[in-house]
Tab-separated table of C-alpha atoms and ligand atoms in Angstrom:
chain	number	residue	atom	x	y	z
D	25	UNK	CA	34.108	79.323	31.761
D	26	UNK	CA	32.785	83.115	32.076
D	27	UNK	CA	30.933	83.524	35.515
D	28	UNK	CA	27.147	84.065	34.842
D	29	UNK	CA	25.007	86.843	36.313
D	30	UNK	CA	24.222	84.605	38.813
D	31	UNK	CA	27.482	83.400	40.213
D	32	UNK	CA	29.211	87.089	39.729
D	33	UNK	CA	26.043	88.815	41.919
D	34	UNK	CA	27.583	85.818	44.132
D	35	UNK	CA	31.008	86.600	44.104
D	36	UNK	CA	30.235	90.018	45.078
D	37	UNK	CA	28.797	88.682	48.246
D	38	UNK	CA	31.415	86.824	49.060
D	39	UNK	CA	33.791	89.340	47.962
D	40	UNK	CA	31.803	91.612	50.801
D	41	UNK	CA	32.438	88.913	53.458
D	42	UNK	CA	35.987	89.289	52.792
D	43	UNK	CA	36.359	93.185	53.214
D	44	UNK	CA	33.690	93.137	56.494
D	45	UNK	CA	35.972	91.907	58.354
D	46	UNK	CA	38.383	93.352	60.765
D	47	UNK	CA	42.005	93.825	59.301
D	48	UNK	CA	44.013	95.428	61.845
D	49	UNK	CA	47.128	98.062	60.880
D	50	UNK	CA	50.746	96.787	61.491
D	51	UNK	CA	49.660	92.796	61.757
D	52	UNK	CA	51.552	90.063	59.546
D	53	UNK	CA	49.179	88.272	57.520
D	54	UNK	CA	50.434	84.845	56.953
D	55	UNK	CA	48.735	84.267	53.689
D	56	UNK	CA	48.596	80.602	51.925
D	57	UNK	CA	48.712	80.636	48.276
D	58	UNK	CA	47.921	78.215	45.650
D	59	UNK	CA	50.179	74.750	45.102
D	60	UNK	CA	50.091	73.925	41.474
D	61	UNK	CA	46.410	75.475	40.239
D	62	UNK	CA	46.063	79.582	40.406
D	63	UNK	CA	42.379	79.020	41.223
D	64	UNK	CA	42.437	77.781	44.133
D	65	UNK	CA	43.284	81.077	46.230
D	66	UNK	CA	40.849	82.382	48.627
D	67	UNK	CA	38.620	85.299	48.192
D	68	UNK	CA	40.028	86.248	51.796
D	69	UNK	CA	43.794	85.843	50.468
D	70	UNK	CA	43.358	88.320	47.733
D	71	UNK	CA	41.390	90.811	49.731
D	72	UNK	CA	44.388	90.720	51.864
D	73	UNK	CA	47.246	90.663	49.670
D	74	UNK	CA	45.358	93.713	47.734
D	75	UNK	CA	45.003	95.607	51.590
D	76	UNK	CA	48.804	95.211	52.216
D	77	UNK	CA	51.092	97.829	52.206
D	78	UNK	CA	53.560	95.110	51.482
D	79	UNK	CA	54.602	91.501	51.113
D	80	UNK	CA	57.595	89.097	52.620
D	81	UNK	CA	57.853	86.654	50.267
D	82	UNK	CA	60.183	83.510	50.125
D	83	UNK	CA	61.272	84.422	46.157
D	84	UNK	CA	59.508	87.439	45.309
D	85	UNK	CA	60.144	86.956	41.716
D	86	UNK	CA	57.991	83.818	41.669
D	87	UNK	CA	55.235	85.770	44.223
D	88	UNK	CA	54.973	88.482	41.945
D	89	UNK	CA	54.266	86.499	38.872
D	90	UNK	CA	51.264	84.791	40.360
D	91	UNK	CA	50.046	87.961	42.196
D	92	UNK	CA	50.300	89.457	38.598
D	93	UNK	CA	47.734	87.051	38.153
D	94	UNK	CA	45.224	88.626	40.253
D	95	UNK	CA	45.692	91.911	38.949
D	96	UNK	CA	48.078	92.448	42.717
D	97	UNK	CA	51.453	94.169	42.259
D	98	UNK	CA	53.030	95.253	45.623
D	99	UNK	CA	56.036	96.256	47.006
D	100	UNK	CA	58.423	92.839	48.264
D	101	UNK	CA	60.886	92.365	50.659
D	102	UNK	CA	62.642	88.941	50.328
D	103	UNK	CA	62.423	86.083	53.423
D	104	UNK	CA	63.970	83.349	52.744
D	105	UNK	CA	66.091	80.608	54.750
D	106	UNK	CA	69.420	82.173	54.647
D	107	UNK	CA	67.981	86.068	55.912
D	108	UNK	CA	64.693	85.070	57.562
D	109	UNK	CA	66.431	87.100	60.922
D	110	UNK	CA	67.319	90.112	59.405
D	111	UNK	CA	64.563	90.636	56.929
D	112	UNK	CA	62.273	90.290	60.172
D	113	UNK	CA	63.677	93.342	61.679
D	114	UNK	CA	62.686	95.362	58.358
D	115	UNK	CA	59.160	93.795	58.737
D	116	UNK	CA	58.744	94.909	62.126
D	117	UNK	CA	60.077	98.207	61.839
D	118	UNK	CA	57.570	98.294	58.922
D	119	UNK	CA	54.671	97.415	61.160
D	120	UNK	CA	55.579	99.386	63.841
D	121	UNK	CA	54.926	102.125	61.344
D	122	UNK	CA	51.272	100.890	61.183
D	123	UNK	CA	52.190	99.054	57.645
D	124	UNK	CA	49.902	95.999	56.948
D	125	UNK	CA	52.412	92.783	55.961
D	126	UNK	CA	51.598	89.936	54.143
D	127	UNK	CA	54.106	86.713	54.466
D	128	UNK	CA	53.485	84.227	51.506
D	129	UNK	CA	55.817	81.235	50.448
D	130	UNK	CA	56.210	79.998	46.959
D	131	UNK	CA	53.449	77.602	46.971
D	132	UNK	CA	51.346	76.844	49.923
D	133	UNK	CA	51.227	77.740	53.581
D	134	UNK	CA	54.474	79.804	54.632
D	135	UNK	CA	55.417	77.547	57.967
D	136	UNK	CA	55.065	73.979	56.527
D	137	UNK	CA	58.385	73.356	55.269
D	138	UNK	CA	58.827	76.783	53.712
D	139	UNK	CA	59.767	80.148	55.181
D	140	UNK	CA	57.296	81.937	57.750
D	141	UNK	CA	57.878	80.367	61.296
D	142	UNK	CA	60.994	82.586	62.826
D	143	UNK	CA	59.135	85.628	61.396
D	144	UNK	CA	56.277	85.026	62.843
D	145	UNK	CA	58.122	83.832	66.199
D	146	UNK	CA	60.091	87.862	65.723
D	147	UNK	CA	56.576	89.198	65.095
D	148	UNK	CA	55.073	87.332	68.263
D	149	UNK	CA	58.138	88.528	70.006
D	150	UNK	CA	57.562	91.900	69.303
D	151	UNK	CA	54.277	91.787	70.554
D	152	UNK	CA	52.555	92.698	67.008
D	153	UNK	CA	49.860	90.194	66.307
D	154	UNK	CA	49.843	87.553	63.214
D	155	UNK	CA	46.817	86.650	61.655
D	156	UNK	CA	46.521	83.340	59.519
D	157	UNK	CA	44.623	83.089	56.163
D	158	UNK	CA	43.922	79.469	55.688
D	159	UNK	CA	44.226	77.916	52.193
D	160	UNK	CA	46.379	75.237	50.134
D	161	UNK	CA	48.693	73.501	51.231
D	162	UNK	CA	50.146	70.323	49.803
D	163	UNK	CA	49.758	68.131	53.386
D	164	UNK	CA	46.285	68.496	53.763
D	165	UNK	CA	45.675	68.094	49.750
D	166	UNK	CA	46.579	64.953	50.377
D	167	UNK	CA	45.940	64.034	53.318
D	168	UNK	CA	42.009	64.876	52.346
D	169	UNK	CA	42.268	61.778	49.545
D	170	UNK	CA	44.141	59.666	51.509
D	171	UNK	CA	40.843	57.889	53.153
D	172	UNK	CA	40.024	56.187	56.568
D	173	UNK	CA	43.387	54.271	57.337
D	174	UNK	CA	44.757	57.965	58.139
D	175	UNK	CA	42.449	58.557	61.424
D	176	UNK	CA	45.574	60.509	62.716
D	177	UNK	CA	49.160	61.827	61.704
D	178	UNK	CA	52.192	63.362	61.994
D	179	UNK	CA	54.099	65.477	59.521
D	180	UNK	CA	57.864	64.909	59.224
D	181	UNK	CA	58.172	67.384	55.636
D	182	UNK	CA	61.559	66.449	54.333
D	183	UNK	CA	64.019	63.555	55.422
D	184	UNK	CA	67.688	64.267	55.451
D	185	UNK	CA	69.153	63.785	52.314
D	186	UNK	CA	71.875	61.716	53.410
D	187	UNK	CA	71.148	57.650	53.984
D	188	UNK	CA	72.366	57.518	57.602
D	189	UNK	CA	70.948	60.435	58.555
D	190	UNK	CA	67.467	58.916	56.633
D	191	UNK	CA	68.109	55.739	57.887
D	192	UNK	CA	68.474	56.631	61.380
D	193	UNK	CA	65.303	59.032	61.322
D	194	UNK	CA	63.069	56.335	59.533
D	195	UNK	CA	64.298	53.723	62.683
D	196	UNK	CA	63.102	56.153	65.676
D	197	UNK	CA	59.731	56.568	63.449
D	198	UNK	CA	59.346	52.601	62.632
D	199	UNK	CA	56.803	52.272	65.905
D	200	UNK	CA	55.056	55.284	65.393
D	201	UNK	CA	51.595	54.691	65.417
D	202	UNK	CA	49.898	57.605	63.440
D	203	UNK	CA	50.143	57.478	59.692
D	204	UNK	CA	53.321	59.861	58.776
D	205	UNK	CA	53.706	62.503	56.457
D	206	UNK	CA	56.658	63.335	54.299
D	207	UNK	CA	57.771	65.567	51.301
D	208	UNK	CA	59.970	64.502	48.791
D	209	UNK	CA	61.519	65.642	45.596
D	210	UNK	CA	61.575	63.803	42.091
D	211	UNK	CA	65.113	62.988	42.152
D	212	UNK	CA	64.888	61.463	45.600
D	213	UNK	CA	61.752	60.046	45.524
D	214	UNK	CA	62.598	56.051	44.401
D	215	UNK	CA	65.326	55.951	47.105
D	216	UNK	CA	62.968	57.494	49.833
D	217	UNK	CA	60.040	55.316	49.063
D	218	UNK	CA	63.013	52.372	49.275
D	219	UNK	CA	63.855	53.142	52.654
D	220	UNK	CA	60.798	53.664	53.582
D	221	UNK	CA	60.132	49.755	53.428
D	222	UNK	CA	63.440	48.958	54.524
D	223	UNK	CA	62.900	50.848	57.876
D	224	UNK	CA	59.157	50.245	58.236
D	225	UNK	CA	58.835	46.455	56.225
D	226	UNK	CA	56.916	45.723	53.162
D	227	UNK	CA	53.390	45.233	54.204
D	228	UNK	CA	52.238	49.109	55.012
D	229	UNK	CA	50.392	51.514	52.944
D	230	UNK	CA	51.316	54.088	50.919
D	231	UNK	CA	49.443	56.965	49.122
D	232	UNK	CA	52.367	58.557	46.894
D	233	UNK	CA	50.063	61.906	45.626
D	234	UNK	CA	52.153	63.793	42.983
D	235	UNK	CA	50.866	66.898	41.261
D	236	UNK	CA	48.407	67.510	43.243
D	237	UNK	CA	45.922	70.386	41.717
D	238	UNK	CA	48.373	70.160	38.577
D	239	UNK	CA	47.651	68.780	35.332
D	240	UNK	CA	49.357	65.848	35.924
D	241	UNK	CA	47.716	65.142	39.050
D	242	UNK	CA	48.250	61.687	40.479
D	243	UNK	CA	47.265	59.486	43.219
D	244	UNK	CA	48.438	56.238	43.718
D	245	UNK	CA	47.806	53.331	46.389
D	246	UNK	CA	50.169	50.475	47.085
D	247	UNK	CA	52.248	48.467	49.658
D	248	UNK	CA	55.444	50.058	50.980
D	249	UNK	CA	56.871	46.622	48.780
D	250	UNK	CA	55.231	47.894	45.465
D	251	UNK	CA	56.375	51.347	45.686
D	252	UNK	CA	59.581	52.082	44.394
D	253	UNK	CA	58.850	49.257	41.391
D	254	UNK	CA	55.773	51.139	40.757
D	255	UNK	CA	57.721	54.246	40.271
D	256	UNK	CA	60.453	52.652	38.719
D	257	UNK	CA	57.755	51.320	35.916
D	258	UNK	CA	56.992	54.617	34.574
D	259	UNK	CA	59.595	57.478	34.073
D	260	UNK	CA	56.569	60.041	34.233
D	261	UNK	CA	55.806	58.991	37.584
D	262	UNK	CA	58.795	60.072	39.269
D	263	UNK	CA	58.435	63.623	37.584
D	264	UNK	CA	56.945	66.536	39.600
D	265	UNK	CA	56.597	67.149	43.447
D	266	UNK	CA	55.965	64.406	45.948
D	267	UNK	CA	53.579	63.908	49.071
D	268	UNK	CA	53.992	60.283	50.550
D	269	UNK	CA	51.864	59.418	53.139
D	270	UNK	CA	52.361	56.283	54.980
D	271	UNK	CA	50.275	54.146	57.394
D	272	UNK	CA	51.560	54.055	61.170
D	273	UNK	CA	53.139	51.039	62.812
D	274	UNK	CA	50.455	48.106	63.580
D	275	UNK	CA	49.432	48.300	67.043
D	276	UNK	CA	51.763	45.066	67.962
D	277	UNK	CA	54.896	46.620	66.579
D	278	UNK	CA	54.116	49.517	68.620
D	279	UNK	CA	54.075	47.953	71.967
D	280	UNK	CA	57.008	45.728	70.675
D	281	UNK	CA	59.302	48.298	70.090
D	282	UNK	CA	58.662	51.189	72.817
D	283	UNK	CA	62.265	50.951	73.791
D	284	UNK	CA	63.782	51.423	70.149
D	285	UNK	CA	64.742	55.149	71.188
D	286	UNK	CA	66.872	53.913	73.969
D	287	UNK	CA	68.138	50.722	72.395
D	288	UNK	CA	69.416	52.844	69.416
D	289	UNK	CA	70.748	55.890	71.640
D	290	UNK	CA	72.833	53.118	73.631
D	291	UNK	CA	73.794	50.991	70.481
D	292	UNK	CA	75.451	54.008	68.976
D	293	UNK	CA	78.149	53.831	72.046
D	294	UNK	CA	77.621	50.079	72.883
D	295	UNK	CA	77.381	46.365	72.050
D	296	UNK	CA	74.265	44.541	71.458
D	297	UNK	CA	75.055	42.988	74.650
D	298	UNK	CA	76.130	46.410	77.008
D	299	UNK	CA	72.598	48.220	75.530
D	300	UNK	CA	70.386	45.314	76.591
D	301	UNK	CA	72.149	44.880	80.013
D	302	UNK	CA	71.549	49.150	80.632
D	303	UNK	CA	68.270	48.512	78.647
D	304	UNK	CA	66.815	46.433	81.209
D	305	UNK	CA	68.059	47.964	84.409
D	306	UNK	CA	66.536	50.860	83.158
D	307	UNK	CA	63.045	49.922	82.061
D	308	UNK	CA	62.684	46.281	83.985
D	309	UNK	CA	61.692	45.537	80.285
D	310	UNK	CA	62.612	41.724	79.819
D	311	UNK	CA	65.942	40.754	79.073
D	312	UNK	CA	65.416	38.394	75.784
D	313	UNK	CA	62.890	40.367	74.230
D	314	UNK	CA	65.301	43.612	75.024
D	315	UNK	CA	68.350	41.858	73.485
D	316	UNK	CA	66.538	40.338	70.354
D	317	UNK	CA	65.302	43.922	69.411
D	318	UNK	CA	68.887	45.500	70.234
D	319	UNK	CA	70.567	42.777	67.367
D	320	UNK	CA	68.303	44.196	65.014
D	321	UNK	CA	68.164	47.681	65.638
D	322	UNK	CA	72.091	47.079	65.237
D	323	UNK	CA	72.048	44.590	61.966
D	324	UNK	CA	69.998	47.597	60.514
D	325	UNK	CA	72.316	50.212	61.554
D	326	UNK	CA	74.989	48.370	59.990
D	327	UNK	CA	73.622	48.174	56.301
D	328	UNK	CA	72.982	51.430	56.397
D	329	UNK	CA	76.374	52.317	56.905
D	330	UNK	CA	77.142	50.040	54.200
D	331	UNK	CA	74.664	51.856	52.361
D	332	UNK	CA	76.607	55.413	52.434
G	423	LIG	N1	54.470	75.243	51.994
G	423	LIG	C1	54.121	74.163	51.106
G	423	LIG	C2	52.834	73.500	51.587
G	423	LIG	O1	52.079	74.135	52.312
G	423	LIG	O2	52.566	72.374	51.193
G	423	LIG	C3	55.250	73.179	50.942
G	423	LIG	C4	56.514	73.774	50.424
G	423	LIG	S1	57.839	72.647	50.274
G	423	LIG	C5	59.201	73.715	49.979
G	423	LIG	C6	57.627	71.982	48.688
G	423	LIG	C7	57.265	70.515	48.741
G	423	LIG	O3	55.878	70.381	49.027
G	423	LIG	C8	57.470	69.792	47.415
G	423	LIG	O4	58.800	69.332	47.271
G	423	LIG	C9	56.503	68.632	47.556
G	423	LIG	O5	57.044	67.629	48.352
G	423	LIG	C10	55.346	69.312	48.285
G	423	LIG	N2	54.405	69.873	47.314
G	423	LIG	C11	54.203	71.174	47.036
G	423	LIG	N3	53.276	71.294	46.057
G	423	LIG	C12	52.904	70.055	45.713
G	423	LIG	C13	51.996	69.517	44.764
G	423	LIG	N4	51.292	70.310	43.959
G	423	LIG	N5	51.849	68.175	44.689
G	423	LIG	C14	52.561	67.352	45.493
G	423	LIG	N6	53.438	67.810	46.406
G	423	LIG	C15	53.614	69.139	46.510
């Protein structure tokens, strides 16, 4: 739709809020860019990333395409997992020229499970300042149509790929009692949503939020039972890229299971019966309830060895 008269005498203004402010000489901007729709970048963002001398970007192929977008074509230098070290030392020296640097990620906030955090710990470091631009990011996407069972949460990003390492993440997160937030990818994502009730039991929620801002947009509600059969139903649904939040442990499990962390530590060098004894000495939890826990911390352990 072509902005009216109106709403373009409006983006002007806003456009003018953008450039009063402040933007210092030789600061990284950590700059969040779209996740799926082009649209949704900030007025603020493309100020910036038209100010900048230059930009660290995470595949600067891919950031160049959608600053191409925007009319933006600037000068890249490539931070990604493997040289996020080095190519900090070229950003500095950059800044310490009185360059302006813009960090952006493929999709979404550089930091949250993308490329951004060591340079901006080397920037800190060198005592240049950062300056965050606020914007998409696929967490709070979701997290914003998740609804009131998420009063609170924690963001875990990506489990390990491998089952025992999954499995024996998911266990020290069972009693957790803030809703959780993972990433997943399409090829993962039935498996993940499996163990998911196999670490955490059938009766929790789950939003599983794919596509978010894409055409293909989805949102979906269920038990942590129905999930992976809802998935499985549909090919479609397991195509594309994956939030899942899940609701935290009910407030009983919680209390139950405050020693899991030490029962499973001890249980990886001990038996059932050893762990409870050290269990108890150590916390003056009771005995019974310490040794019921520890058999099936361990029972669970053991199928997911089977499960590798
Ligand atoms: N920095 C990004 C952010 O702020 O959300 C995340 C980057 S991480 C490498 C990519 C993962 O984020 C995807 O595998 C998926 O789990 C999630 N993600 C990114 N875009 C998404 C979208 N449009 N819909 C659902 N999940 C998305």
């Amino acid at each position: 739709m072509a902005l009216s008269l109106n709403s373009s005498a409006l983006m002007l203004q806003v456009s003018e809020l953008a450039e009063r402010q402040h933007y210092p000489a030789g600061a990284l901007y950590v700059v969040a860019t779209p996740i799926g729709n082009a649209a949704d970048i900030t007025v603020r963002a493309l100020h910036v990333l038209a100010l900048v001398g230059r930009i660290a970007a995470e595949e600067t192929r891919n950031t160049s395409q959608l600053l191409a977008r925007y009319g933006i074509s600037k000068p890249s230098i490539a931070v990604h997992e493997h040289n996020e070290c080095s190519a900090a030392e070229r950003v500095i020296e950059h800044l310490h020229n009185g360059e302006r640097i813009a960090c952006v990620s493929d999709a979404g906030t550089p930091g949250i499970s993308d490329p951004g955090a060591r340079l901006v710990d080397a920037v800190c470091k060198a005592g240049l300042p950062v300056i965050p631009l606020p914007g998409a990011s696929a967490l709070t996407t979701a997290l914003s149509a998740a609804g009131a069972w998420v009063s609170g949460f924690s963001f875990i990003g990506f489990l390990p790929t491998k089952a025992k390492q999954r499995a024996t993440q998911l266990r020290a997160l069972a009693n957790h009692p803030l809703a959780i937030v993972f990433y997943e990818a399409p090829h993962r994502i039935v498996e993940t949503t499996r163990a998911l009730a196999e670490a955490f039991g059938n009766a929790r929620e789950i939003l599983i939020a794919r596509e978010l801002t894409k055409l293909h947009e989805s949102l979906h509600h269920c038990t942590l039972a129905e999930g992976p059969s809802w998935l499985e139903e549909d090919a479609t649904r397991q195509r594309g890229e994956f939030v899942l939040v899940v609701q935290g442990a009910p407030e009983k499990e919680a209390a139950d299971d405050t020693h899991d962390a030490l029962l499973g530590t001890l249980l990886e060098e001990l038996s059932v019966k050893s762990a409870t004894r050290i269990a108890a000495t150590l916390t003056g939890a009771p005995r019974n309830a310490l040794y019921e826990r520890a058999l099936q911390l361990s029972k669970l352990g053991s199928e997911d060895e089977g499960a590798e």
